Amino acid sequence: MPDGIPASQPPFDPLEGAQAGGLAGAIPFVYGHPDPDLLPVEKIITATERALRARGRLALQYGPEQGYGPLLDYLIGKVERDEGLSITRANIVLCAGAAQGLDTAARLFTCPGDVVLVEAPSYHEAIATLRDHPVKLKQVPMDDQGLVVEALAERLEALSQAGRRVAFLYTIPTFQNQAGITLTAERREALVELAAEQGLLLVEDDVYRDLCFEGQVPPSLYELAGGRGVIRLGSFSKILAAGLRLGWIIAKPEVIQRIVSCGLKGNEGGANPFVAHVVAAFCQEGWLEPHIAQLVARYRTRRDALLAALEQERPDGVRWTRPAGGFFVWLTLPEPLEAETVLATAAERGVLFAPGVHFFAEGGGHRNLRLPFSFLSEAQIAEGVRTLAEVIKEQGSRGARKQGSYEAQSSKVVV
Ligand SMILES: Cc1ncc(COP(=O)(O)O)c(C=O)c1O
């Protein structure tokens, strides 16, 4: 399930109240899902009826490979309004969600044996999608300013020395899933410069851009690169409804042309034509912008609730990120705590979360855990953090005692 509980954890149904797997009443800090209460069901019904009444025969037929034109035009207007970014129809194609956009990029722009670089941590479903392709994944570290560009340069150099071809870097520069970090404007410039120098293709996953709680989102890599060497993925999943399975790809015309002319696009008749008609009707009514504003207000409140709860509990030695948008806060536990051990006890007390190990292509993350705030009420967030902090404190003091006795023992040996 996209951004659901990792497969190694028990099954859990987010909407049925945790009846599955004996986890009734659990607080699932697990789902990076939009809040179901904010899904605009009535408006989608109206938009569907309008689309069908106005253009039913077109909406229910195979569509053009590039996607439904009026929706493409709406998106062109949206990036112009929101970002001052000027693109034309030659720069955009619809896809069945950003997930399919990434799969398409991997299908069309990698060769067997290529390396694909990902951030550490990265979105685990993207890692899984890339692993479906005959490529080797390598990771590049992040710090609190996002991807470490010097580390990328070193990795590229080492791979080049080893004679490996790097097909692209998959990056989520804005409100990153998992870490909630946004790549700074300076780092974006440096990344784009390095990519241009090295001929490195960037696949920019930008699905959280609109969910900005404060300040301004830095320009996209696509914009900074003047469109060259960047494939940018967007989606209606986080700003309207994930079940629509509709997103878009922005890139330079040659790339769009390659995608539009690929076998799948011809075969399927464009990405979800019916849904594209419905979404176009929704957007043309002027409903998307106020809907996004409502989402931002709700998710900001939840982010604030999570940060306030962490601030109040202040589990010893724990560090956490303070996202300016998106769905996720990323915790780092102090030594010698491990997220999976914390999870085992927290789950017994009804709090679930995804430990960091699931989010690294080449290992790491044992001391990390991810707390999404989009899906839980403020009350659940406060209670969940209280329990989590309690477990961390208990395990921390036990670990400290163990470490203390180990130190005492080893110092005895030394003496
Ligand atoms: C970073 C990122 N990219 C892509 C997706 C999936 O997007 P879509 O539903 O458009 O396929 C998600 C969903 O959680 C995500 O977090």
Short mmCIF file of N, CA and C and ligand atoms in Angstrom, two decimals, residues 1-4 31-34 95-102 122-126 170-172 174-178 205-208 233-238 241-248 327-328 370, ligand 1:
data_model
loop_
_atom_site.label_atom_id
_atom_site.label_comp_id
_atom_site.label_asym_id
_atom_site.label_seq_id
_atom_site.Cartn_x
_atom_site.Cartn_y
_atom_site.Cartn_z
N MET A 1 0.86 -1.20 0.00
CA MET A 1 0.00 0.00 0.00
C MET A 1 0.89 1.25 0.00
N PRO A 2 0.57 2.26 -0.84
CA PRO A 2 1.42 3.43 -0.89
C PRO A 2 1.53 4.06 0.48
N ASP A 3 2.72 4.26 0.88
CA ASP A 3 2.99 4.90 2.12
C ASP A 3 2.20 4.36 3.29
N GLY A 4 2.00 3.08 3.27
CA GLY A 4 1.33 2.45 4.39
C GLY A 4 2.34 1.81 5.30
N TYR A 31 0.62 5.95 8.44
CA TYR A 31 0.16 6.27 7.10
C TYR A 31 0.50 7.70 6.70
N GLY A 32 1.22 7.82 5.60
CA GLY A 32 1.41 9.13 4.98
C GLY A 32 0.25 9.36 4.03
N HIS A 33 -0.96 9.20 4.57
CA HIS A 33 -2.15 9.32 3.72
C HIS A 33 -2.84 10.65 3.99
N PRO A 34 -3.53 11.16 2.95
CA PRO A 34 -4.40 12.32 3.21
C PRO A 34 -5.47 11.94 4.22
N CYS A 95 -0.03 11.38 -16.02
CA CYS A 95 0.34 9.99 -15.70
C CYS A 95 -0.59 9.52 -14.58
N ALA A 96 -0.58 8.22 -14.36
CA ALA A 96 -1.48 7.65 -13.35
C ALA A 96 -0.83 7.79 -11.97
N GLY A 97 -0.62 9.01 -11.54
CA GLY A 97 0.03 9.27 -10.25
C GLY A 97 1.53 9.39 -10.43
N ALA A 98 2.16 10.04 -9.43
CA ALA A 98 3.62 10.20 -9.48
C ALA A 98 4.31 8.84 -9.47
N ALA A 99 3.67 7.86 -8.85
CA ALA A 99 4.25 6.51 -8.81
C ALA A 99 4.46 5.99 -10.23
N GLN A 100 3.42 6.16 -11.05
CA GLN A 100 3.58 5.70 -12.43
C GLN A 100 4.58 6.57 -13.18
N GLY A 101 4.63 7.85 -12.83
CA GLY A 101 5.61 8.73 -13.47
C GLY A 101 7.03 8.25 -13.20
N LEU A 102 7.29 7.84 -11.96
CA LEU A 102 8.63 7.35 -11.62
C LEU A 102 8.92 6.04 -12.35
N SER A 122 14.76 7.70 1.83
CA SER A 122 13.90 8.06 0.70
C SER A 122 12.54 7.39 0.88
N TYR A 123 11.65 7.69 -0.03
CA TYR A 123 10.29 7.14 0.01
C TYR A 123 10.37 5.65 -0.33
N HIS A 124 9.96 4.81 0.63
CA HIS A 124 10.19 3.37 0.48
C HIS A 124 9.47 2.77 -0.72
N GLU A 125 8.28 3.32 -1.09
CA GLU A 125 7.58 2.76 -2.25
C GLU A 125 8.30 3.15 -3.55
N ALA A 126 8.97 4.28 -3.52
CA ALA A 126 9.76 4.65 -4.70
C ALA A 126 10.96 3.71 -4.82
N TYR A 170 16.96 10.17 -8.05
CA TYR A 170 15.57 10.38 -7.65
C TYR A 170 15.59 11.18 -6.36
N THR A 171 14.99 12.35 -6.38
CA THR A 171 15.04 13.22 -5.19
C THR A 171 13.68 13.82 -4.89
N ILE A 172 13.42 14.00 -3.60
CA ILE A 172 12.17 14.64 -3.15
C ILE A 172 12.61 15.90 -2.42
N THR A 174 11.31 18.76 -1.70
CA THR A 174 10.40 19.63 -0.95
C THR A 174 9.55 18.83 0.03
N PHE A 175 9.67 19.16 1.34
CA PHE A 175 8.90 18.49 2.39
C PHE A 175 9.06 16.97 2.24
N GLN A 176 10.30 16.56 2.29
CA GLN A 176 10.65 15.19 1.89
C GLN A 176 9.91 14.11 2.67
N ASN A 177 9.49 13.13 1.96
CA ASN A 177 9.02 11.89 2.55
C ASN A 177 10.24 10.97 2.53
N GLN A 178 10.90 10.80 3.60
CA GLN A 178 10.49 10.59 4.96
C GLN A 178 10.84 11.72 5.94
N ASP A 205 10.70 14.58 -7.47
CA ASP A 205 9.36 14.22 -7.01
C ASP A 205 8.85 15.36 -6.15
N ASP A 206 7.84 16.05 -6.67
CA ASP A 206 7.42 17.32 -6.05
C ASP A 206 5.98 17.25 -5.55
N VAL A 207 5.57 16.08 -5.06
CA VAL A 207 4.14 15.91 -4.78
C VAL A 207 3.64 16.68 -3.56
N TYR A 208 4.57 17.17 -2.70
CA TYR A 208 4.11 17.88 -1.49
C TYR A 208 4.20 19.40 -1.62
N LEU A 233 7.89 15.37 -11.18
CA LEU A 233 6.64 14.63 -11.00
C LEU A 233 5.70 15.41 -10.09
N GLY A 234 4.45 15.51 -10.49
CA GLY A 234 3.43 16.14 -9.65
C GLY A 234 2.25 15.19 -9.51
N SER A 235 1.34 15.51 -8.59
CA SER A 235 0.25 14.56 -8.33
C SER A 235 -0.97 15.24 -7.72
N PHE A 236 -2.13 14.70 -8.04
CA PHE A 236 -3.36 15.13 -7.35
C PHE A 236 -3.58 14.34 -6.07
N SER A 237 -2.71 13.36 -5.79
CA SER A 237 -2.96 12.47 -4.64
C SER A 237 -2.99 13.21 -3.32
N LYS A 238 -2.05 14.12 -3.11
CA LYS A 238 -1.95 14.78 -1.80
C LYS A 238 -2.82 16.03 -1.73
N ALA A 241 -7.20 13.77 -4.16
CA ALA A 241 -7.56 12.43 -3.69
C ALA A 241 -6.63 11.41 -4.33
N ALA A 242 -6.06 10.56 -3.48
CA ALA A 242 -5.09 9.58 -3.98
C ALA A 242 -5.75 8.51 -4.84
N GLY A 243 -7.04 8.25 -4.56
CA GLY A 243 -7.74 7.22 -5.32
C GLY A 243 -8.00 7.60 -6.77
N LEU A 244 -7.81 8.86 -7.09
CA LEU A 244 -8.01 9.28 -8.48
C LEU A 244 -6.93 8.71 -9.38
N ARG A 245 -5.77 8.43 -8.80
CA ARG A 245 -4.59 7.95 -9.53
C ARG A 245 -4.29 8.86 -10.72
N LEU A 246 -4.04 10.09 -10.43
CA LEU A 246 -3.72 11.03 -11.50
C LEU A 246 -2.59 11.98 -11.07
N GLY A 247 -1.62 12.10 -11.92
CA GLY A 247 -0.51 13.03 -11.68
C GLY A 247 -0.02 13.56 -13.01
N TRP A 248 1.13 14.20 -13.00
CA TRP A 248 1.66 14.77 -14.22
C TRP A 248 3.17 14.77 -14.19
N PHE A 327 3.86 15.98 5.22
CA PHE A 327 3.17 15.04 6.12
C PHE A 327 4.04 14.47 7.24
N PHE A 328 5.37 14.73 7.27
CA PHE A 328 6.24 13.88 8.08
C PHE A 328 7.19 14.62 9.01
N ARG A 370 9.79 7.47 11.71
CA ARG A 370 9.03 8.48 10.99
C ARG A 370 7.65 8.64 11.60
C1 LIG B 1 7.29 11.30 -2.21
C2 LIG B 1 6.11 10.62 -2.79
N1 LIG B 1 6.05 10.42 -4.10
C3 LIG B 1 5.00 9.81 -4.67
C4 LIG B 1 3.95 9.35 -3.92
C5 LIG B 1 2.83 8.65 -4.59
O1 LIG B 1 2.15 9.58 -5.38
P1 LIG B 1 0.95 9.13 -6.30
O2 LIG B 1 -0.19 8.77 -5.43
O3 LIG B 1 0.71 10.33 -7.15
O4 LIG B 1 1.43 7.98 -7.11
C6 LIG B 1 3.97 9.52 -2.54
C7 LIG B 1 2.87 9.00 -1.70
O5 LIG B 1 2.98 8.84 -0.52
C8 LIG B 1 5.07 10.17 -1.96
O6 LIG B 1 5.15 10.37 -0.64
#
